[in-house]
Amino acid sequence: VDLKGDDYVSHVQYWLAFKGNSYGFHDASWRSSFGGSIYIRNGSHGCVNMPYSKVQQLYNMVSVGTPVYIYR
């Protein structure tokens, strides 16, 4: 799957949309770390970037229609 924005195209292996087809969970091979405060200087465009092995596990655990709750 190719994720596209005004200034980027990123190829991902796993895409699990949770808000239309605009936001979702996906692998992010371009990242060397995840979580913590990295979002402050190196955030996403609204998606949840995950390590390949973790998004692969998530993909195999859920099905279409699984609720996603976002808290801020």
mmCIF file of N, CA and C in Angstrom:
data_model
loop_
_atom_site.group_PDB
_atom_site.id
_atom_site.type_symbol
_atom_site.label_atom_id
_atom_site.label_comp_id
_atom_site.label_asym_id
_atom_site.label_seq_id
_atom_site.Cartn_x
_atom_site.Cartn_y
_atom_site.Cartn_z
ATOM 1 N N VAL A 1 0.852 -1.174 0.000
ATOM 2 C CA VAL A 1 0.000 0.000 0.000
ATOM 3 C C VAL A 1 0.894 1.232 0.000
ATOM 4 N N ASP A 2 0.578 2.212 -0.815
ATOM 5 C CA ASP A 2 1.289 3.479 -0.806
ATOM 6 C C ASP A 2 0.444 4.532 -0.102
ATOM 7 N N LEU A 3 0.998 5.110 0.953
ATOM 8 C CA LEU A 3 0.359 6.213 1.664
ATOM 9 C C LEU A 3 0.850 7.499 1.028
ATOM 10 N N LYS A 4 -0.076 8.382 0.657
ATOM 11 C CA LYS A 4 0.300 9.586 -0.082
ATOM 12 C C LYS A 4 -0.235 10.837 0.600
ATOM 13 N N GLY A 5 0.610 11.855 0.620
ATOM 14 C CA GLY A 5 0.233 13.165 1.116
ATOM 15 C C GLY A 5 0.751 14.219 0.162
ATOM 16 N N ASP A 6 0.583 15.474 0.528
ATOM 17 C CA ASP A 6 1.042 16.555 -0.337
ATOM 18 C C ASP A 6 2.536 16.498 -0.621
ATOM 19 N N ASP A 7 3.311 16.051 0.360
ATOM 20 C CA ASP A 7 4.760 16.097 0.219
ATOM 21 C C ASP A 7 5.452 14.754 0.480
ATOM 22 N N TYR A 8 4.727 13.654 0.367
ATOM 23 C CA TYR A 8 5.352 12.358 0.620
ATOM 24 C C TYR A 8 4.573 11.217 -0.026
ATOM 25 N N VAL A 9 5.273 10.124 -0.260
ATOM 26 C CA VAL A 9 4.693 8.825 -0.617
ATOM 27 C C VAL A 9 5.479 7.809 0.185
ATOM 28 N N SER A 10 4.789 7.007 0.990
ATOM 29 C CA SER A 10 5.446 5.996 1.817
ATOM 30 C C SER A 10 4.807 4.644 1.555
ATOM 31 N N HIS A 11 5.628 3.672 1.223
ATOM 32 C CA HIS A 11 5.119 2.314 0.994
ATOM 33 C C HIS A 11 5.108 1.560 2.321
ATOM 34 N N VAL A 12 3.972 0.917 2.630
ATOM 35 C CA VAL A 12 3.846 0.115 3.838
ATOM 36 C C VAL A 12 3.304 -1.263 3.471
ATOM 37 N N GLN A 13 3.624 -2.245 4.281
ATOM 38 C CA GLN A 13 3.145 -3.611 4.054
ATOM 39 C C GLN A 13 1.775 -3.834 4.693
ATOM 40 N N TYR A 14 1.549 -3.206 5.853
ATOM 41 C CA TYR A 14 0.299 -3.397 6.597
ATOM 42 C C TYR A 14 -0.404 -2.069 6.767
ATOM 43 N N TRP A 15 -1.688 -2.038 6.448
ATOM 44 C CA TRP A 15 -2.506 -0.841 6.578
ATOM 45 C C TRP A 15 -3.832 -1.247 7.209
ATOM 46 N N LEU A 16 -4.101 -0.721 8.418
ATOM 47 C CA LEU A 16 -5.345 -0.994 9.125
ATOM 48 C C LEU A 16 -6.019 0.346 9.383
ATOM 49 N N ALA A 17 -6.920 0.723 8.503
ATOM 50 C CA ALA A 17 -7.589 2.023 8.603
ATOM 51 C C ALA A 17 -8.524 2.060 9.791
ATOM 52 N N PHE A 18 -8.568 3.215 10.470
ATOM 53 C CA PHE A 18 -9.532 3.374 11.560
ATOM 54 C C PHE A 18 -10.362 4.640 11.441
ATOM 55 N N LYS A 19 -10.066 5.515 10.522
ATOM 56 C CA LYS A 19 -10.897 6.703 10.278
ATOM 57 C C LYS A 19 -10.980 6.878 8.772
ATOM 58 N N GLY A 20 -12.081 6.375 8.211
ATOM 59 C CA GLY A 20 -12.186 6.360 6.758
ATOM 60 C C GLY A 20 -11.011 5.588 6.192
ATOM 61 N N ASN A 21 -10.413 6.120 5.163
ATOM 62 C CA ASN A 21 -9.182 5.527 4.646
ATOM 63 C C ASN A 21 -8.035 6.521 4.780
ATOM 64 N N SER A 22 -8.208 7.481 5.716
ATOM 65 C CA SER A 22 -7.227 8.550 5.886
ATOM 66 C C SER A 22 -6.236 8.305 7.016
ATOM 67 N N TYR A 23 -6.659 7.633 8.066
ATOM 68 C CA TYR A 23 -5.811 7.393 9.231
ATOM 69 C C TYR A 23 -5.866 5.921 9.596
ATOM 70 N N GLY A 24 -4.725 5.406 10.045
ATOM 71 C CA GLY A 24 -4.701 4.003 10.416
ATOM 72 C C GLY A 24 -3.410 3.608 11.108
ATOM 73 N N PHE A 25 -3.333 2.342 11.414
ATOM 74 C CA PHE A 25 -2.119 1.732 11.953
ATOM 75 C C PHE A 25 -1.327 1.208 10.762
ATOM 76 N N HIS A 26 -0.025 1.378 10.762
ATOM 77 C CA HIS A 26 0.795 0.825 9.693
ATOM 78 C C HIS A 26 2.239 0.658 10.139
ATOM 79 N N ASP A 27 2.951 -0.192 9.420
ATOM 80 C CA ASP A 27 4.377 -0.349 9.673
ATOM 81 C C ASP A 27 5.084 0.922 9.193
ATOM 82 N N ALA A 28 6.221 1.220 9.806
ATOM 83 C CA ALA A 28 6.987 2.419 9.448
ATOM 84 C C ALA A 28 8.470 2.051 9.438
ATOM 85 N N SER A 29 8.914 1.458 8.342
ATOM 86 C CA SER A 29 10.287 0.979 8.245
ATOM 87 C C SER A 29 11.311 2.111 8.325
ATOM 88 N N TRP A 30 10.896 3.344 8.091
ATOM 89 C CA TRP A 30 11.795 4.493 8.127
ATOM 90 C C TRP A 30 12.109 4.947 9.557
ATOM 91 N N ARG A 31 11.417 4.413 10.553
ATOM 92 C CA ARG A 31 11.662 4.792 11.942
ATOM 93 C C ARG A 31 12.626 3.808 12.613
ATOM 94 N N SER A 32 13.464 4.342 13.483
ATOM 95 C CA SER A 32 14.375 3.481 14.237
ATOM 96 C C SER A 32 13.890 3.264 15.665
ATOM 97 N N SER A 33 12.893 4.068 16.095
ATOM 98 C CA SER A 33 12.312 3.887 17.430
ATOM 99 C C SER A 33 10.855 4.310 17.393
ATOM 100 N N PHE A 34 10.114 3.866 18.401
ATOM 101 C CA PHE A 34 8.676 4.121 18.464
ATOM 102 C C PHE A 34 8.303 4.476 19.896
ATOM 103 N N GLY A 35 7.248 5.281 20.038
ATOM 104 C CA GLY A 35 6.735 5.616 21.366
ATOM 105 C C GLY A 35 7.489 6.742 22.035
ATOM 106 N N GLY A 36 7.172 6.921 23.298
ATOM 107 C CA GLY A 36 7.815 7.979 24.064
ATOM 108 C C GLY A 36 7.480 9.350 23.525
ATOM 109 N N SER A 37 8.467 10.214 23.463
ATOM 110 C CA SER A 37 8.234 11.598 23.048
ATOM 111 C C SER A 37 8.740 11.891 21.633
ATOM 112 N N ILE A 38 9.009 10.868 20.828
ATOM 113 C CA ILE A 38 9.521 11.130 19.484
ATOM 114 C C ILE A 38 8.539 11.928 18.633
ATOM 115 N N TYR A 39 7.265 11.849 18.955
ATOM 116 C CA TYR A 39 6.255 12.560 18.178
ATOM 117 C C TYR A 39 6.448 14.077 18.232
ATOM 118 N N ILE A 40 7.121 14.582 19.243
ATOM 119 C CA ILE A 40 7.291 16.028 19.401
ATOM 120 C C ILE A 40 8.086 16.614 18.236
ATOM 121 N N ARG A 41 9.142 15.943 17.834
ATOM 122 C CA ARG A 41 9.979 16.448 16.741
ATOM 123 C C ARG A 41 9.883 15.603 15.473
ATOM 124 N N ASN A 42 9.306 14.420 15.584
ATOM 125 C CA ASN A 42 9.278 13.521 14.432
ATOM 126 C C ASN A 42 7.976 12.736 14.439
ATOM 127 N N GLY A 43 6.861 13.461 14.372
ATOM 128 C CA GLY A 43 5.546 12.836 14.457
ATOM 129 C C GLY A 43 5.079 12.247 13.141
ATOM 130 N N SER A 44 3.838 11.816 13.129
ATOM 131 C CA SER A 44 3.234 11.265 11.924
ATOM 132 C C SER A 44 2.267 12.303 11.356
ATOM 133 N N HIS A 45 1.600 11.948 10.299
ATOM 134 C CA HIS A 45 0.565 12.804 9.720
ATOM 135 C C HIS A 45 -0.807 12.444 10.282
ATOM 136 N N GLY A 46 -0.825 11.744 11.403
ATOM 137 C CA GLY A 46 -2.078 11.361 12.045
ATOM 138 C C GLY A 46 -2.243 9.868 12.227
ATOM 139 N N CYS A 47 -1.401 9.096 11.589
ATOM 140 C CA CYS A 47 -1.468 7.642 11.714
ATOM 141 C C CYS A 47 -0.704 7.163 12.944
ATOM 142 N N VAL A 48 -0.874 5.885 13.249
ATOM 143 C CA VAL A 48 -0.116 5.251 14.313
ATOM 144 C C VAL A 48 0.970 4.411 13.648
ATOM 145 N N ASN A 49 2.220 4.894 13.741
ATOM 146 C CA ASN A 49 3.373 4.175 13.187
ATOM 147 C C ASN A 49 3.759 3.065 14.142
ATOM 148 N N MET A 50 3.995 1.864 13.608
ATOM 149 C CA MET A 50 4.314 0.718 14.445
ATOM 150 C C MET A 50 5.485 -0.065 13.858
ATOM 151 N N PRO A 51 6.231 -0.765 14.723
ATOM 152 C CA PRO A 51 7.247 -1.684 14.205
ATOM 153 C C PRO A 51 6.561 -2.777 13.377
ATOM 154 N N TYR A 52 7.260 -3.258 12.367
ATOM 155 C CA TYR A 52 6.705 -4.257 11.456
ATOM 156 C C TYR A 52 6.119 -5.458 12.196
ATOM 157 N N SER A 53 6.872 -6.020 13.138
ATOM 158 C CA SER A 53 6.417 -7.234 13.817
ATOM 159 C C SER A 53 5.159 -6.982 14.647
ATOM 160 N N LYS A 54 5.026 -5.794 15.213
ATOM 161 C CA LYS A 54 3.863 -5.487 16.052
ATOM 162 C C LYS A 54 2.613 -5.232 15.216
ATOM 163 N N VAL A 55 2.745 -4.528 14.098
ATOM 164 C CA VAL A 55 1.569 -4.294 13.258
ATOM 165 C C VAL A 55 1.144 -5.590 12.574
ATOM 166 N N GLN A 56 2.105 -6.465 12.314
ATOM 167 C CA GLN A 56 1.779 -7.783 11.761
ATOM 168 C C GLN A 56 0.937 -8.574 12.773
ATOM 169 N N GLN A 57 1.310 -8.533 14.045
ATOM 170 C CA GLN A 57 0.535 -9.198 15.100
ATOM 171 C C GLN A 57 -0.864 -8.597 15.195
ATOM 172 N N LEU A 58 -0.947 -7.274 15.197
ATOM 173 C CA LEU A 58 -2.245 -6.604 15.284
ATOM 174 C C LEU A 58 -3.131 -6.986 14.107
ATOM 175 N N TYR A 59 -2.571 -6.967 12.918
ATOM 176 C CA TYR A 59 -3.306 -7.319 11.711
ATOM 177 C C TYR A 59 -3.937 -8.708 11.824
ATOM 178 N N ASN A 60 -3.209 -9.636 12.424
ATOM 179 C CA ASN A 60 -3.706 -11.005 12.572
ATOM 180 C C ASN A 60 -4.685 -11.182 13.730
ATOM 181 N N MET A 61 -4.838 -10.149 14.561
ATOM 182 C CA MET A 61 -5.735 -10.234 15.723
ATOM 183 C C MET A 61 -7.113 -9.616 15.483
ATOM 184 N N VAL A 62 -7.209 -8.685 14.542
ATOM 185 C CA VAL A 62 -8.444 -7.929 14.368
ATOM 186 C C VAL A 62 -9.125 -8.267 13.052
ATOM 187 N N SER A 63 -10.363 -7.820 12.925
ATOM 188 C CA SER A 63 -11.093 -7.992 11.669
ATOM 189 C C SER A 63 -11.824 -6.690 11.354
ATOM 190 N N VAL A 64 -12.342 -6.592 10.150
ATOM 191 C CA VAL A 64 -13.093 -5.402 9.752
ATOM 192 C C VAL A 64 -14.230 -5.189 10.741
ATOM 193 N N GLY A 65 -14.367 -3.961 11.206
ATOM 194 C CA GLY A 65 -15.416 -3.642 12.167
ATOM 195 C C GLY A 65 -14.959 -3.611 13.608
ATOM 196 N N THR A 66 -13.724 -4.031 13.876
ATOM 197 C CA THR A 66 -13.195 -3.962 15.249
ATOM 198 C C THR A 66 -13.135 -2.507 15.677
ATOM 199 N N PRO A 67 -13.758 -2.145 16.798
ATOM 200 C CA PRO A 67 -13.734 -0.743 17.244
ATOM 201 C C PRO A 67 -12.332 -0.280 17.619
ATOM 202 N N VAL A 68 -12.048 0.984 17.315
ATOM 203 C CA VAL A 68 -10.799 1.629 17.706
ATOM 204 C C VAL A 68 -11.172 2.867 18.506
ATOM 205 N N TYR A 69 -10.669 2.971 19.698
ATOM 206 C CA TYR A 69 -10.931 4.120 20.565
ATOM 207 C C TYR A 69 -9.669 4.949 20.670
ATOM 208 N N ILE A 70 -9.776 6.225 20.373
ATOM 209 C CA ILE A 70 -8.644 7.143 20.446
ATOM 210 C C ILE A 70 -8.878 8.087 21.606
ATOM 211 N N TYR A 71 -7.946 8.123 22.534
ATOM 212 C CA TYR A 71 -8.002 9.011 23.681
ATOM 213 C C TYR A 71 -6.853 10.001 23.585
ATOM 214 N N ARG A 72 -7.118 11.231 23.948
ATOM 215 C CA ARG A 72 -6.016 12.199 23.969
ATOM 216 C C ARG A 72 -5.969 12.936 25.256
#
